Amino acid sequence: MTIAAKGTGARGGPAGLLRYRLDLKASPYLYIAPFFVLFAVFGLFPLAFTAWVSTHEWSLLSDDHVFVGFGNYEALLTDPYFWNALGNTVSILLLATVPQLLAALLLAHLLTMRLRAQTFWRMGMLLPNVASVVAVAVIFSQLFGRDFGLINWVLESLGAGRVDWQTGSATSHVAIAVMVAWKWTGYNALIYLAAMQAVPREVYEAAHLDGASRMQQLFHVTVPMIRPTIVFTVIVSTIYGLQIFAEPQLFGGGGQNGVTGGASRQFQTLTLYLYEHGFNRGFEFGYASAVAWTMFAVIVLVALVNYLFIRRIRSAS
């Protein structure tokens, strides 16, 4: 009774006790409230407003915004250029992501070995990611130039002919994928390196005693131990690949009437398709908003497929 009375008196009686309890329960929510307020203002509201705009024939050149329901989505799904952009996006995504993550895994494995100037090599892995994406796209566009590009000069030196990297679908996809892979390989390698350093050394020692080589240790010990990190990089790289914009936009000019992604849309991605309709052709914000929400649905679907695929691998192993 004496201790309780002292505690109540120290808080200023019943009113102080009430304030103390409110502070104890409400303070955590007040501390995290700024994040949710900012997210609601700059995240949820734009999403909801974009969904509303996508159901209208909404143009900045007109004051009338006619409600069309799912008309924009119906026009989108029947437009062959949309499916062309989706196919280009998936193609560039696969060409960039698969080699990129494999190279990152091998580089991270090399960085776990005893090398001279390890800090220098690890910092060097991050330099491509620090470079501006605009600078990277401009430089690689010059490297893949048809007439004076370094890549074509090397091909000619080896006896092969020049390649017009921008005009072909396959060649342009390869060139853009190289840009993306060069920029993000080192970043993913450092993520893998951090995960590898958390693997107990005893596991490698046991594998070494069993006669496993370094490559066998990588694929049979390291990869299963860092699987959650690999899943993370796959999902993040997939999301970025589906939203790729700067590299194809700066790689080459478009065609007539504001067409983006090459004269024949040979490397037009979903974001370039959205940009074309939203800003280059009549400011069709209603149609562009429908494209944005369709992209969101595609990203969620691909992320879900990745999750189910990884979960199936886990259950099988």
Short mmCIF file of C-alpha atoms in Angstrom, two decimals:
data_model
loop_
_atom_site.label_atom_id
_atom_site.label_comp_id
_atom_site.label_asym_id
_atom_site.label_seq_id
_atom_site.Cartn_x
_atom_site.Cartn_y
_atom_site.Cartn_z
CA MET A 1 0.00 0.00 0.00
CA THR A 2 2.79 2.40 0.86
CA ILE A 3 4.70 1.71 -2.38
CA ALA A 4 1.55 2.07 -4.49
CA ALA A 5 0.69 5.32 -2.75
CA LYS A 6 4.18 6.67 -3.30
CA GLY A 7 4.04 5.71 -6.99
CA THR A 8 0.64 7.36 -7.42
CA GLY A 9 1.79 10.46 -5.62
CA ALA A 10 4.92 10.68 -7.74
CA ARG A 11 2.78 10.82 -10.85
CA GLY A 12 0.54 13.59 -9.45
CA GLY A 13 -2.45 11.61 -8.25
CA PRO A 14 -5.14 9.98 -10.39
CA ALA A 15 -4.77 12.59 -13.16
CA GLY A 16 -1.03 11.96 -13.36
CA LEU A 17 -1.60 8.20 -13.40
CA LEU A 18 -4.06 8.61 -16.29
CA ARG A 19 -1.56 10.71 -18.23
CA TYR A 20 1.13 8.12 -17.57
CA ARG A 21 -1.04 5.30 -18.89
CA LEU A 22 -2.02 7.29 -21.98
CA ASP A 23 1.61 8.14 -22.60
CA LEU A 24 2.62 4.51 -22.20
CA LYS A 25 0.02 3.27 -24.67
CA ALA A 26 -0.12 6.14 -27.15
CA SER A 27 3.55 7.11 -27.44
CA PRO A 28 4.61 4.20 -29.70
CA TYR A 29 1.83 5.02 -32.14
CA LEU A 30 2.72 8.71 -32.14
CA TYR A 31 6.36 7.90 -32.85
CA ILE A 32 5.53 5.88 -35.96
CA ALA A 33 2.62 8.08 -37.06
CA PRO A 34 4.73 10.43 -39.27
CA PHE A 35 5.68 7.53 -41.54
CA PHE A 36 2.08 6.46 -42.04
CA VAL A 37 0.92 10.04 -42.56
CA LEU A 38 3.56 10.61 -45.24
CA PHE A 39 2.80 7.23 -46.80
CA ALA A 40 -0.92 8.05 -46.92
CA VAL A 41 -0.30 11.47 -48.49
CA PHE A 42 2.42 10.52 -50.97
CA GLY A 43 1.65 6.81 -51.42
CA LEU A 44 -1.95 5.79 -50.93
CA PHE A 45 -3.58 8.96 -52.19
CA PRO A 46 -1.70 8.97 -55.54
CA LEU A 47 -2.56 5.29 -55.98
CA ALA A 48 -6.24 5.88 -55.29
CA PHE A 49 -6.35 8.98 -57.47
CA THR A 50 -4.59 7.17 -60.33
CA ALA A 51 -7.17 4.38 -60.10
CA TRP A 52 -9.94 6.99 -60.31
CA VAL A 53 -8.31 8.71 -63.29
CA SER A 54 -7.92 5.35 -65.08
CA THR A 55 -11.73 5.02 -65.24
CA HIS A 56 -12.07 8.31 -67.14
CA GLU A 57 -11.22 9.67 -70.53
CA TRP A 58 -8.85 12.15 -68.92
CA SER A 59 -6.75 14.52 -71.00
CA LEU A 60 -4.92 17.65 -69.93
CA LEU A 61 -5.97 19.24 -73.20
CA SER A 62 -9.65 19.08 -72.23
CA ASP A 63 -11.66 20.21 -69.22
CA ASP A 64 -14.18 17.39 -69.65
CA HIS A 65 -13.35 14.08 -67.97
CA VAL A 66 -15.84 11.51 -69.18
CA PHE A 67 -16.35 8.39 -67.06
CA VAL A 68 -15.66 5.29 -69.18
CA GLY A 69 -15.42 2.60 -66.50
CA PHE A 70 -13.08 -0.16 -67.65
CA GLY A 71 -12.96 1.18 -71.20
CA ASN A 72 -9.31 2.18 -70.93
CA TYR A 73 -8.40 -1.29 -69.71
CA GLU A 74 -10.33 -2.93 -72.56
CA ALA A 75 -8.54 -0.72 -75.10
CA LEU A 76 -5.23 -1.48 -73.42
CA LEU A 77 -5.62 -5.25 -73.51
CA THR A 78 -6.61 -5.18 -77.18
CA ASP A 79 -3.71 -2.95 -78.21
CA PRO A 80 -0.92 -5.01 -79.86
CA TYR A 81 1.62 -2.33 -78.92
CA PHE A 82 0.92 -3.01 -75.24
CA TRP A 83 1.69 -6.71 -75.65
CA ASN A 84 4.78 -5.80 -77.65
CA ALA A 85 5.95 -3.56 -74.78
CA LEU A 86 5.22 -6.31 -72.25
CA GLY A 87 7.18 -8.84 -74.28
CA ASN A 88 10.12 -6.45 -74.64
CA THR A 89 10.09 -5.77 -70.90
CA VAL A 90 10.14 -9.47 -70.01
CA SER A 91 12.88 -10.15 -72.56
CA ILE A 92 15.14 -7.39 -71.22
CA LEU A 93 14.34 -8.48 -67.66
CA LEU A 94 15.49 -12.05 -68.27
CA LEU A 95 18.57 -11.04 -70.25
CA ALA A 96 19.65 -8.63 -67.52
CA THR A 97 18.60 -10.35 -64.30
CA VAL A 98 19.72 -13.96 -64.76
CA PRO A 99 23.36 -13.26 -65.81
CA GLN A 100 23.52 -10.36 -63.37
CA LEU A 101 22.62 -12.42 -60.29
CA LEU A 102 24.84 -15.34 -61.34
CA ALA A 103 27.79 -12.98 -61.84
CA ALA A 104 27.05 -11.29 -58.52
CA LEU A 105 27.06 -14.65 -56.77
CA LEU A 106 30.43 -15.60 -58.27
CA LEU A 107 31.95 -12.19 -57.48
CA ALA A 108 30.76 -12.40 -53.89
CA HIS A 109 32.28 -15.88 -53.62
CA LEU A 110 35.62 -14.52 -54.89
CA LEU A 111 35.50 -11.65 -52.41
CA THR A 112 35.20 -14.11 -49.51
CA MET A 113 38.66 -15.46 -50.35
CA ARG A 114 41.87 -14.02 -48.99
CA LEU A 115 42.76 -11.27 -51.44
CA ARG A 116 45.10 -8.36 -51.22
CA ALA A 117 43.38 -4.98 -50.79
CA GLN A 118 40.01 -6.58 -50.05
CA THR A 119 38.48 -3.26 -49.06
CA PHE A 120 39.50 -1.74 -52.40
CA TRP A 121 37.86 -4.53 -54.40
CA ARG A 122 34.70 -4.42 -52.29
CA MET A 123 34.38 -0.67 -52.72
CA GLY A 124 34.98 -1.07 -56.43
CA MET A 125 31.94 -3.33 -56.66
CA LEU A 126 29.74 -0.40 -55.65
CA LEU A 127 31.14 2.19 -58.06
CA PRO A 128 28.86 1.28 -61.03
CA ASN A 129 25.81 1.65 -58.79
CA VAL A 130 26.96 5.08 -57.61
CA ALA A 131 27.23 6.33 -61.21
CA SER A 132 24.25 8.21 -62.60
CA VAL A 133 21.92 6.06 -64.66
CA VAL A 134 21.85 8.82 -67.29
CA ALA A 135 25.64 8.80 -67.55
CA VAL A 136 25.67 5.00 -67.79
CA ALA A 137 23.04 5.01 -70.55
CA VAL A 138 24.82 7.72 -72.54
CA ILE A 139 28.22 6.00 -72.32
CA PHE A 140 26.88 2.59 -73.27
CA SER A 141 24.90 4.11 -76.12
CA GLN A 142 28.21 5.36 -77.49
CA LEU A 143 29.89 2.00 -76.91
CA PHE A 144 27.12 0.27 -78.87
CA GLY A 145 27.11 2.89 -81.63
CA ARG A 146 26.79 1.55 -85.17
CA ASP A 147 29.51 3.60 -86.89
CA PHE A 148 32.00 4.61 -84.19
CA GLY A 149 31.15 2.33 -81.26
CA LEU A 150 33.87 0.43 -79.46
CA ILE A 151 31.88 -2.82 -79.51
CA ASN A 152 31.60 -2.80 -83.29
CA TRP A 153 35.29 -1.92 -83.61
CA VAL A 154 36.17 -5.01 -81.57
CA LEU A 155 33.81 -7.15 -83.66
CA GLU A 156 35.40 -5.91 -86.86
CA SER A 157 38.87 -6.58 -85.45
CA LEU A 158 37.78 -10.18 -84.84
CA GLY A 159 36.51 -10.53 -88.38
CA ALA A 160 32.81 -10.08 -87.69
CA GLY A 161 30.66 -7.43 -89.30
CA ARG A 162 29.17 -4.33 -87.76
CA VAL A 163 25.94 -4.67 -85.81
CA ASP A 164 23.25 -2.00 -85.78
CA TRP A 165 22.38 -2.51 -82.14
CA GLN A 166 19.43 -0.13 -82.09
CA THR A 167 17.43 -1.39 -85.06
CA GLY A 168 17.05 -5.06 -84.12
CA SER A 169 14.88 -6.35 -81.30
CA ALA A 170 17.35 -8.97 -80.05
CA THR A 171 20.42 -6.74 -80.37
CA SER A 172 18.79 -3.77 -78.66
CA HIS A 173 17.57 -5.98 -75.82
CA VAL A 174 21.08 -7.34 -75.32
CA ALA A 175 22.59 -3.84 -75.28
CA ILE A 176 20.08 -2.53 -72.74
CA ALA A 177 20.48 -5.67 -70.60
CA VAL A 178 24.25 -5.11 -70.52
CA MET A 179 23.67 -1.59 -69.17
CA VAL A 180 21.41 -2.85 -66.41
CA ALA A 181 23.70 -5.74 -65.49
CA TRP A 182 26.80 -3.52 -65.36
CA LYS A 183 25.10 -1.08 -63.00
CA TRP A 184 23.56 -3.56 -60.54
CA THR A 185 25.89 -6.59 -60.49
CA GLY A 186 28.27 -5.10 -57.91
CA TYR A 187 25.41 -3.96 -55.69
CA ASN A 188 23.93 -7.46 -55.56
CA ALA A 189 27.41 -8.93 -55.07
CA LEU A 190 27.85 -6.90 -51.87
CA ILE A 191 24.46 -8.08 -50.62
CA TYR A 192 25.48 -11.69 -51.25
CA LEU A 193 28.86 -11.05 -49.61
CA ALA A 194 27.19 -9.80 -46.43
CA ALA A 195 25.01 -12.92 -46.34
CA MET A 196 27.99 -15.23 -46.99
CA GLN A 197 29.95 -13.74 -44.11
CA ALA A 198 27.16 -14.82 -41.76
CA VAL A 199 27.53 -18.49 -42.76
CA PRO A 200 29.41 -20.40 -40.00
CA ARG A 201 32.96 -21.32 -40.99
CA GLU A 202 32.47 -24.76 -39.45
CA VAL A 203 30.11 -25.65 -42.30
CA TYR A 204 32.82 -24.93 -44.89
CA GLU A 205 35.42 -26.80 -42.87
CA ALA A 206 33.18 -29.87 -42.75
CA ALA A 207 32.57 -29.64 -46.50
CA HIS A 208 36.32 -29.28 -47.11
CA LEU A 209 37.03 -32.38 -45.03
CA ASP A 210 34.48 -34.24 -47.14
CA GLY A 211 36.48 -33.32 -50.24
CA ALA A 212 34.21 -30.60 -51.66
CA SER A 213 35.87 -28.10 -53.99
CA ARG A 214 35.26 -24.36 -53.75
CA MET A 215 32.65 -24.43 -56.49
CA GLN A 216 30.92 -27.39 -54.86
CA GLN A 217 30.93 -25.50 -51.57
CA LEU A 218 29.39 -22.49 -53.33
CA PHE A 219 26.44 -24.34 -54.87
CA HIS A 220 25.88 -27.02 -52.21
CA VAL A 221 26.67 -25.08 -49.04
CA THR A 222 26.60 -21.34 -49.64
CA VAL A 223 23.57 -21.09 -51.91
CA PRO A 224 21.24 -23.08 -49.61
CA MET A 225 22.46 -21.09 -46.59
CA ILE A 226 21.81 -17.68 -48.19
CA ARG A 227 18.60 -18.64 -49.99
CA PRO A 228 16.48 -15.90 -48.31
CA THR A 229 18.94 -13.28 -49.57
CA ILE A 230 18.79 -14.72 -53.08
CA VAL A 231 14.99 -14.58 -52.97
CA PHE A 232 15.19 -10.92 -51.92
CA THR A 233 17.52 -9.99 -54.79
CA VAL A 234 15.43 -11.90 -57.33
CA ILE A 235 12.23 -10.10 -56.29
CA VAL A 236 13.86 -6.65 -56.15
CA SER A 237 15.61 -7.15 -59.50
CA THR A 238 12.34 -8.32 -61.04
CA ILE A 239 10.48 -5.24 -59.80
CA TYR A 240 13.21 -2.95 -61.12
CA GLY A 241 13.35 -4.80 -64.45
CA LEU A 242 9.61 -4.43 -65.00
CA GLN A 243 9.88 -0.68 -64.35
CA ILE A 244 12.96 -0.01 -66.49
CA PHE A 245 12.79 3.39 -68.15
CA ALA A 246 15.99 5.45 -68.32
CA GLU A 247 18.17 2.91 -70.15
CA PRO A 248 15.85 2.27 -73.14
CA GLN A 249 14.75 5.91 -73.21
CA LEU A 250 18.33 7.17 -73.58
CA PHE A 251 19.57 4.26 -75.70
CA GLY A 252 18.02 5.52 -78.92
CA GLY A 253 15.48 7.92 -80.32
CA GLY A 254 11.94 7.05 -81.21
CA GLY A 255 9.98 7.27 -84.39
CA GLN A 256 7.50 9.79 -85.68
CA ASN A 257 4.50 11.14 -83.73
CA GLY A 258 6.20 10.69 -80.38
CA VAL A 259 6.77 6.93 -80.62
CA THR A 260 9.22 5.75 -77.95
CA GLY A 261 11.52 2.74 -77.78
CA GLY A 262 12.78 2.78 -81.34
CA ALA A 263 11.23 3.63 -84.67
CA SER A 264 9.37 0.30 -84.78
CA ARG A 265 9.03 -0.02 -80.97
CA GLN A 266 11.63 -2.77 -80.99
CA PHE A 267 12.78 -1.99 -77.44
CA GLN A 268 9.75 -0.16 -76.08
CA THR A 269 9.11 -1.19 -72.47
CA LEU A 270 5.97 -0.80 -70.39
CA THR A 271 7.16 2.44 -68.82
CA LEU A 272 8.02 3.87 -72.24
CA TYR A 273 4.58 2.82 -73.47
CA LEU A 274 3.06 4.65 -70.50
CA TYR A 275 5.26 7.69 -71.14
CA GLU A 276 4.27 7.77 -74.80
CA HIS A 277 0.55 7.92 -74.09
CA GLY A 278 0.81 10.11 -70.99
CA PHE A 279 3.20 12.78 -72.24
CA ASN A 280 4.00 12.37 -75.95
CA ARG A 281 0.58 11.81 -77.50
CA GLY A 282 -2.19 14.10 -76.33
CA PHE A 283 -1.53 13.79 -72.60
CA GLU A 284 -3.92 10.83 -72.27
CA PHE A 285 -3.68 10.57 -68.50
CA GLY A 286 -6.67 8.25 -68.21
CA TYR A 287 -5.14 5.68 -70.53
CA ALA A 288 -1.67 6.14 -68.97
CA SER A 289 -3.17 5.56 -65.50
CA ALA A 290 -4.70 2.32 -66.77
CA VAL A 291 -1.24 1.29 -68.01
CA ALA A 292 0.22 2.12 -64.59
CA TRP A 293 -2.30 -0.04 -62.76
CA THR A 294 -1.81 -2.86 -65.24
CA MET A 295 1.93 -2.66 -64.59
CA PHE A 296 1.21 -2.84 -60.87
CA ALA A 297 -0.87 -5.98 -61.39
CA VAL A 298 1.89 -7.56 -63.52
CA ILE A 299 4.52 -6.80 -60.84
CA VAL A 300 2.35 -8.30 -58.09
CA LEU A 301 1.68 -11.38 -60.23
CA VAL A 302 5.38 -11.90 -61.03
CA ALA A 303 6.35 -11.41 -57.38
CA LEU A 304 3.72 -13.96 -56.36
CA VAL A 305 5.00 -16.46 -58.95
CA ASN A 306 8.54 -15.97 -57.63
CA TYR A 307 7.35 -16.55 -54.08
CA LEU A 308 5.45 -19.72 -54.97
CA PHE A 309 8.40 -21.00 -57.01
CA ILE A 310 10.85 -20.46 -54.15
CA ARG A 311 8.42 -21.99 -51.67
CA ARG A 312 8.12 -25.07 -53.88
CA ILE A 313 11.91 -25.36 -54.00
CA ARG A 314 12.07 -25.13 -50.21
CA SER A 315 9.44 -27.82 -49.73
CA ALA A 316 11.20 -30.08 -52.24
CA SER A 317 14.55 -29.67 -50.49
#
